[in-house]
CSV table of N, CA and C in Angstrom, one decimal:
chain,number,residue,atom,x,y,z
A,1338,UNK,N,17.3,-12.8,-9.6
A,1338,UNK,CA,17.5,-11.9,-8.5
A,1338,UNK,C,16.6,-12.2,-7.4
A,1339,UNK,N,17.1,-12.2,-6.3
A,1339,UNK,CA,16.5,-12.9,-4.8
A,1339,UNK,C,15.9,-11.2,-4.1
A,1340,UNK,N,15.2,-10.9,-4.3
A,1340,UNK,CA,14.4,-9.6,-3.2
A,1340,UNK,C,13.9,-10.5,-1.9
A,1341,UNK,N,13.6,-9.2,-0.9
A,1341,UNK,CA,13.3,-9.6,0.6
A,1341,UNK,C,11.6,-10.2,0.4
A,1342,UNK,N,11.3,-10.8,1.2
A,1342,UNK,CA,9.8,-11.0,1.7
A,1342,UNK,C,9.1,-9.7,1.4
A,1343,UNK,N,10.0,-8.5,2.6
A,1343,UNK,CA,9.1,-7.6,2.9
A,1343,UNK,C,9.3,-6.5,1.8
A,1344,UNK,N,10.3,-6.7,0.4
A,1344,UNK,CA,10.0,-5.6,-0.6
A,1344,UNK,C,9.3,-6.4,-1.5
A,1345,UNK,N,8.9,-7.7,-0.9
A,1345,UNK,CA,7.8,-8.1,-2.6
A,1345,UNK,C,6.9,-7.6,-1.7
A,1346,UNK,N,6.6,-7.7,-0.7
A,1346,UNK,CA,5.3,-7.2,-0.5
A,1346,UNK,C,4.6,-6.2,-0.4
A,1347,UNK,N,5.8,-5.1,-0.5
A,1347,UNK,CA,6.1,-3.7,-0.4
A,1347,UNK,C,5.3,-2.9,-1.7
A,1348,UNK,N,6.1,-3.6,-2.9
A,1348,UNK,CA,5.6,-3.8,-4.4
A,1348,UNK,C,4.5,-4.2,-4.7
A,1349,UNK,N,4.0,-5.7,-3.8
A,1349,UNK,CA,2.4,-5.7,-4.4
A,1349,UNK,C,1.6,-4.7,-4.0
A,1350,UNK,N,1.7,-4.1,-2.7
A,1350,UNK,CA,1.0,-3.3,-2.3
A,1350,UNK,C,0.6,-2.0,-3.2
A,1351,UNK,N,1.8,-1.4,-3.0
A,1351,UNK,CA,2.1,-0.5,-4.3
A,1351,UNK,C,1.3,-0.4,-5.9
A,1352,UNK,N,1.3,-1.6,-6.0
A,1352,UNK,CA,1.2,-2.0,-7.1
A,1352,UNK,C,-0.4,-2.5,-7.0
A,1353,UNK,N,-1.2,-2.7,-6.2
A,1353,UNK,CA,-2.6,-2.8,-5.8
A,1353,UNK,C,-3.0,-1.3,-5.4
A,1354,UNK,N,-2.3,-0.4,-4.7
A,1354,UNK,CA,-2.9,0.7,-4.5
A,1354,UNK,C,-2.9,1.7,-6.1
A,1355,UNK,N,-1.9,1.8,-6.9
A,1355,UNK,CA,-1.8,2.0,-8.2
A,1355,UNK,C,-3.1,1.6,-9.0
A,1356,UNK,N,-3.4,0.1,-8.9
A,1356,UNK,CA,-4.7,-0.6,-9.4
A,1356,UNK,C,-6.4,0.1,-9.6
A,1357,UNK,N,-6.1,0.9,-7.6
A,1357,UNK,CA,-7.6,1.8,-7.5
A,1357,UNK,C,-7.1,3.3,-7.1
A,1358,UNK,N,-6.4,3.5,-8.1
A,1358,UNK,CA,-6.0,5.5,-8.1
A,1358,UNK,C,-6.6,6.4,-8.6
A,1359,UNK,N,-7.2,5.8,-9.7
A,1359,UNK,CA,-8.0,6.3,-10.3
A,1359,UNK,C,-9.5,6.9,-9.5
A,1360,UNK,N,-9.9,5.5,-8.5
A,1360,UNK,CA,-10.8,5.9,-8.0
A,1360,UNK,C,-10.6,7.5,-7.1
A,1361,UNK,N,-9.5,7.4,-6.5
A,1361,UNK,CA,-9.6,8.4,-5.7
A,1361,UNK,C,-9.7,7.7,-4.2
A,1362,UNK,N,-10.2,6.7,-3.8
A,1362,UNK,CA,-10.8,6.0,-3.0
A,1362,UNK,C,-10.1,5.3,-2.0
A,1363,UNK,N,-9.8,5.7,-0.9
A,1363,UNK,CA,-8.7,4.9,0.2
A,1363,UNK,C,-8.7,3.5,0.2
A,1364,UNK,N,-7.8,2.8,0.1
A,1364,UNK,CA,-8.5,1.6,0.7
A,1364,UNK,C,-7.7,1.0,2.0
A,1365,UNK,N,-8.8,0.1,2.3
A,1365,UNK,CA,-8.5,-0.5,3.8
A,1365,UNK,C,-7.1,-1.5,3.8
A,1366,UNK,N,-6.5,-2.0,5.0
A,1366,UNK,CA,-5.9,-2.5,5.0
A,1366,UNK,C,-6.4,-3.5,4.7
A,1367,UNK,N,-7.1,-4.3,4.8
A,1367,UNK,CA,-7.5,-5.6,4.8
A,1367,UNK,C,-7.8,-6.3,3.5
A,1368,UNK,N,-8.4,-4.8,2.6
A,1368,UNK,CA,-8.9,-5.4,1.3
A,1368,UNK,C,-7.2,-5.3,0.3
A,1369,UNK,N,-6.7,-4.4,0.9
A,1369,UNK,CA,-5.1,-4.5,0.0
A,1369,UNK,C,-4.2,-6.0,0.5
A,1370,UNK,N,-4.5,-6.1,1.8
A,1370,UNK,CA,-3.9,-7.7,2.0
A,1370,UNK,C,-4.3,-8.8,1.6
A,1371,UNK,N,-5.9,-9.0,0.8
A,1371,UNK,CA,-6.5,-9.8,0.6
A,1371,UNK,C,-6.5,-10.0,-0.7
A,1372,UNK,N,-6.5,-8.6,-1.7
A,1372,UNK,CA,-6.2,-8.8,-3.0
A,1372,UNK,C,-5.2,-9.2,-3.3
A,1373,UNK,N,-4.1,-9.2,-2.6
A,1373,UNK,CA,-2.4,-9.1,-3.1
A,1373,UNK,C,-1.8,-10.3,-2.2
A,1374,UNK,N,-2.5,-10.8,-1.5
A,1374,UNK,CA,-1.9,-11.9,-0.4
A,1374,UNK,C,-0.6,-11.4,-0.1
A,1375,UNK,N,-0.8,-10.7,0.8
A,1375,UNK,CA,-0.2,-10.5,2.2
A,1375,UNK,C,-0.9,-10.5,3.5
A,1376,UNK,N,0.2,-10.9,4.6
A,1376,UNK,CA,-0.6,-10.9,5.8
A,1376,UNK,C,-1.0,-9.5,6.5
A,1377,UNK,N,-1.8,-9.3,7.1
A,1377,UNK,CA,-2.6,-8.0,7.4
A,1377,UNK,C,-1.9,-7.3,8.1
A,1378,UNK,N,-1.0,-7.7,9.3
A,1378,UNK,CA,0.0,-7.0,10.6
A,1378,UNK,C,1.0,-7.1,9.7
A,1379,UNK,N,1.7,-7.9,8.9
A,1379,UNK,CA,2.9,-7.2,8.4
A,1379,UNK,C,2.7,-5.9,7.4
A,1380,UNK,N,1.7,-6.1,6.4
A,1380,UNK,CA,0.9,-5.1,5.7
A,1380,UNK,C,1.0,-3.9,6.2
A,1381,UNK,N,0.6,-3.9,7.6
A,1381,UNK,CA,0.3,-2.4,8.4
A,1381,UNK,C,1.7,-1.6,8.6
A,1382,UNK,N,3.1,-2.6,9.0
A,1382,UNK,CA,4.5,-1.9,9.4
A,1382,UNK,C,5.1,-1.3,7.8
A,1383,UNK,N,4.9,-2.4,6.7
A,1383,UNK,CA,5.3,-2.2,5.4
A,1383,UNK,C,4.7,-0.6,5.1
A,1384,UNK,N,3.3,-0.8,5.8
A,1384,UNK,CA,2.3,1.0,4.4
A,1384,UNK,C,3.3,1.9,5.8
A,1385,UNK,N,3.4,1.9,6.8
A,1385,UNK,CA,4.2,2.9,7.6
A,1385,UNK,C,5.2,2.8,7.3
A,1386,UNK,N,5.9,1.8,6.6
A,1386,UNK,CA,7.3,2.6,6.0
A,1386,UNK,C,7.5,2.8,4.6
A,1387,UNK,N,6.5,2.8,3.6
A,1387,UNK,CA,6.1,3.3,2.6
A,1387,UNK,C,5.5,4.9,3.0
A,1388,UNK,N,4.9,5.0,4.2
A,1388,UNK,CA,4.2,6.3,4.4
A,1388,UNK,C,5.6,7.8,4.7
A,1389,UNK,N,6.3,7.1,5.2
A,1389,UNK,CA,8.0,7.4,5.8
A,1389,UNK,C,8.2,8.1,4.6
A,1390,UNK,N,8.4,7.2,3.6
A,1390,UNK,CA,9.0,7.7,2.5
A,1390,UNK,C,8.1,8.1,1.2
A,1391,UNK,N,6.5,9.1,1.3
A,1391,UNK,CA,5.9,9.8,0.8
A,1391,UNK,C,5.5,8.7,-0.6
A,1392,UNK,N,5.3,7.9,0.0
A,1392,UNK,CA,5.1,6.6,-1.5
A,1392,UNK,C,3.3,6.6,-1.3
A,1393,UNK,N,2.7,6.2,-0.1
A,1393,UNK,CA,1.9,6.0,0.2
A,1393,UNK,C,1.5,7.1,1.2
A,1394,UNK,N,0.0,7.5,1.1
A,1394,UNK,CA,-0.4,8.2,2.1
A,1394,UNK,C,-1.9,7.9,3.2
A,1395,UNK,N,-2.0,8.5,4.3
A,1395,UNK,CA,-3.3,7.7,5.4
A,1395,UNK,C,-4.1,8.4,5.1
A,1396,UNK,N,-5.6,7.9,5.2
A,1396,UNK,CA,-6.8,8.6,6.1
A,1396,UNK,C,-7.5,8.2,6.7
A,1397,UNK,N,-7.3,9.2,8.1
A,1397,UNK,CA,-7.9,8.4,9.1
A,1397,UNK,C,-9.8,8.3,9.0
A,1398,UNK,N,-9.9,7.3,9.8
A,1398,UNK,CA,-11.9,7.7,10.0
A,1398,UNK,C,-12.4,6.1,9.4
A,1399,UNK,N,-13.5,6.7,9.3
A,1399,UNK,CA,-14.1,4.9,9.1
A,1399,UNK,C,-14.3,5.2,7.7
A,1400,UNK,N,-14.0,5.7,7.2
A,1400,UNK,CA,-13.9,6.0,5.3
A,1400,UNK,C,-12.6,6.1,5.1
A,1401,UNK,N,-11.6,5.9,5.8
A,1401,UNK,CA,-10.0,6.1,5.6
A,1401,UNK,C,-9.4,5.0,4.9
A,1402,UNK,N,-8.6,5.0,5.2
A,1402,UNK,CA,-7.5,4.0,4.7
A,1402,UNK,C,-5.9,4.6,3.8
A,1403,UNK,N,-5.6,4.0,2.6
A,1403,UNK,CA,-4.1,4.2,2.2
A,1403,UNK,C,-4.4,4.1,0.9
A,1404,UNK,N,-3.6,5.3,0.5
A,1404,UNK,CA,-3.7,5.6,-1.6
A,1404,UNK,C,-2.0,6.0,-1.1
A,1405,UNK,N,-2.1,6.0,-3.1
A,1405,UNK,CA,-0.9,6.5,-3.0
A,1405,UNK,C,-0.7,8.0,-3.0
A,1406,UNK,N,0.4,8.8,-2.7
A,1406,UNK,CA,0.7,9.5,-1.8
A,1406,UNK,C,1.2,10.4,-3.4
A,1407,UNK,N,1.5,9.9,-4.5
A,1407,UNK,CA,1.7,10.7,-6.0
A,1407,UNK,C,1.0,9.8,-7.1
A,1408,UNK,N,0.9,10.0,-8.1
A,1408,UNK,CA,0.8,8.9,-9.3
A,1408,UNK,C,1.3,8.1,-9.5
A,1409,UNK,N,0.7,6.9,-10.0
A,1409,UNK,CA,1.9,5.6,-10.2
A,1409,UNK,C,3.0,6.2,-11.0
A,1410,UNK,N,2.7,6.5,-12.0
A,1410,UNK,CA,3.4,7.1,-12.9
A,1410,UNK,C,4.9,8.2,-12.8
A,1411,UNK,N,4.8,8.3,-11.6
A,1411,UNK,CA,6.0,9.2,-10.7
A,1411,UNK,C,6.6,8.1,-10.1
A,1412,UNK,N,5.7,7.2,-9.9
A,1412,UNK,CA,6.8,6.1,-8.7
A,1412,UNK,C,7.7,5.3,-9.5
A,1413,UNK,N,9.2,5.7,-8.9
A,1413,UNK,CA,10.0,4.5,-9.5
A,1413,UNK,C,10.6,3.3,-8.7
């Protein structure tokens, strides 16, 4: 099966934010594009259309960044 560019990367993200849930802990954009190799400006349109659809959620500030928005365990 052939998926897009922008839903594999959709998924690793997902799938790295899932990784540090436990923590509780936002993370940056930079460190989710660097663990998961994706590029950082597409990274940022992907988590706003994951944020769209309550998958993923923001916080802003210099301690902000992007968790997920329920449990992995809910996301299908």
């Amino acid at each position: 099966m052939k998926i897009s560019v922008k839903t594999d990367y959709a998924a690793r993200a997902v799938l790295g934010l899932a990784r540090h849930y436990q923590s509780g802990m936002p993370q940056h954009v930079e460190t989710i594009a660097e663990e998961n190799g994706i590029p950082s400006k597409y990274l940022v349109q992907i988590l706003i259309d994951l944020k769209s659809r309550n998958i993923v959620k923001s916080i802003r500030g210099k301690e902000g960044g992007y968790l997920l928005a329920k449990s992995p365990s809910e996301i299908t």
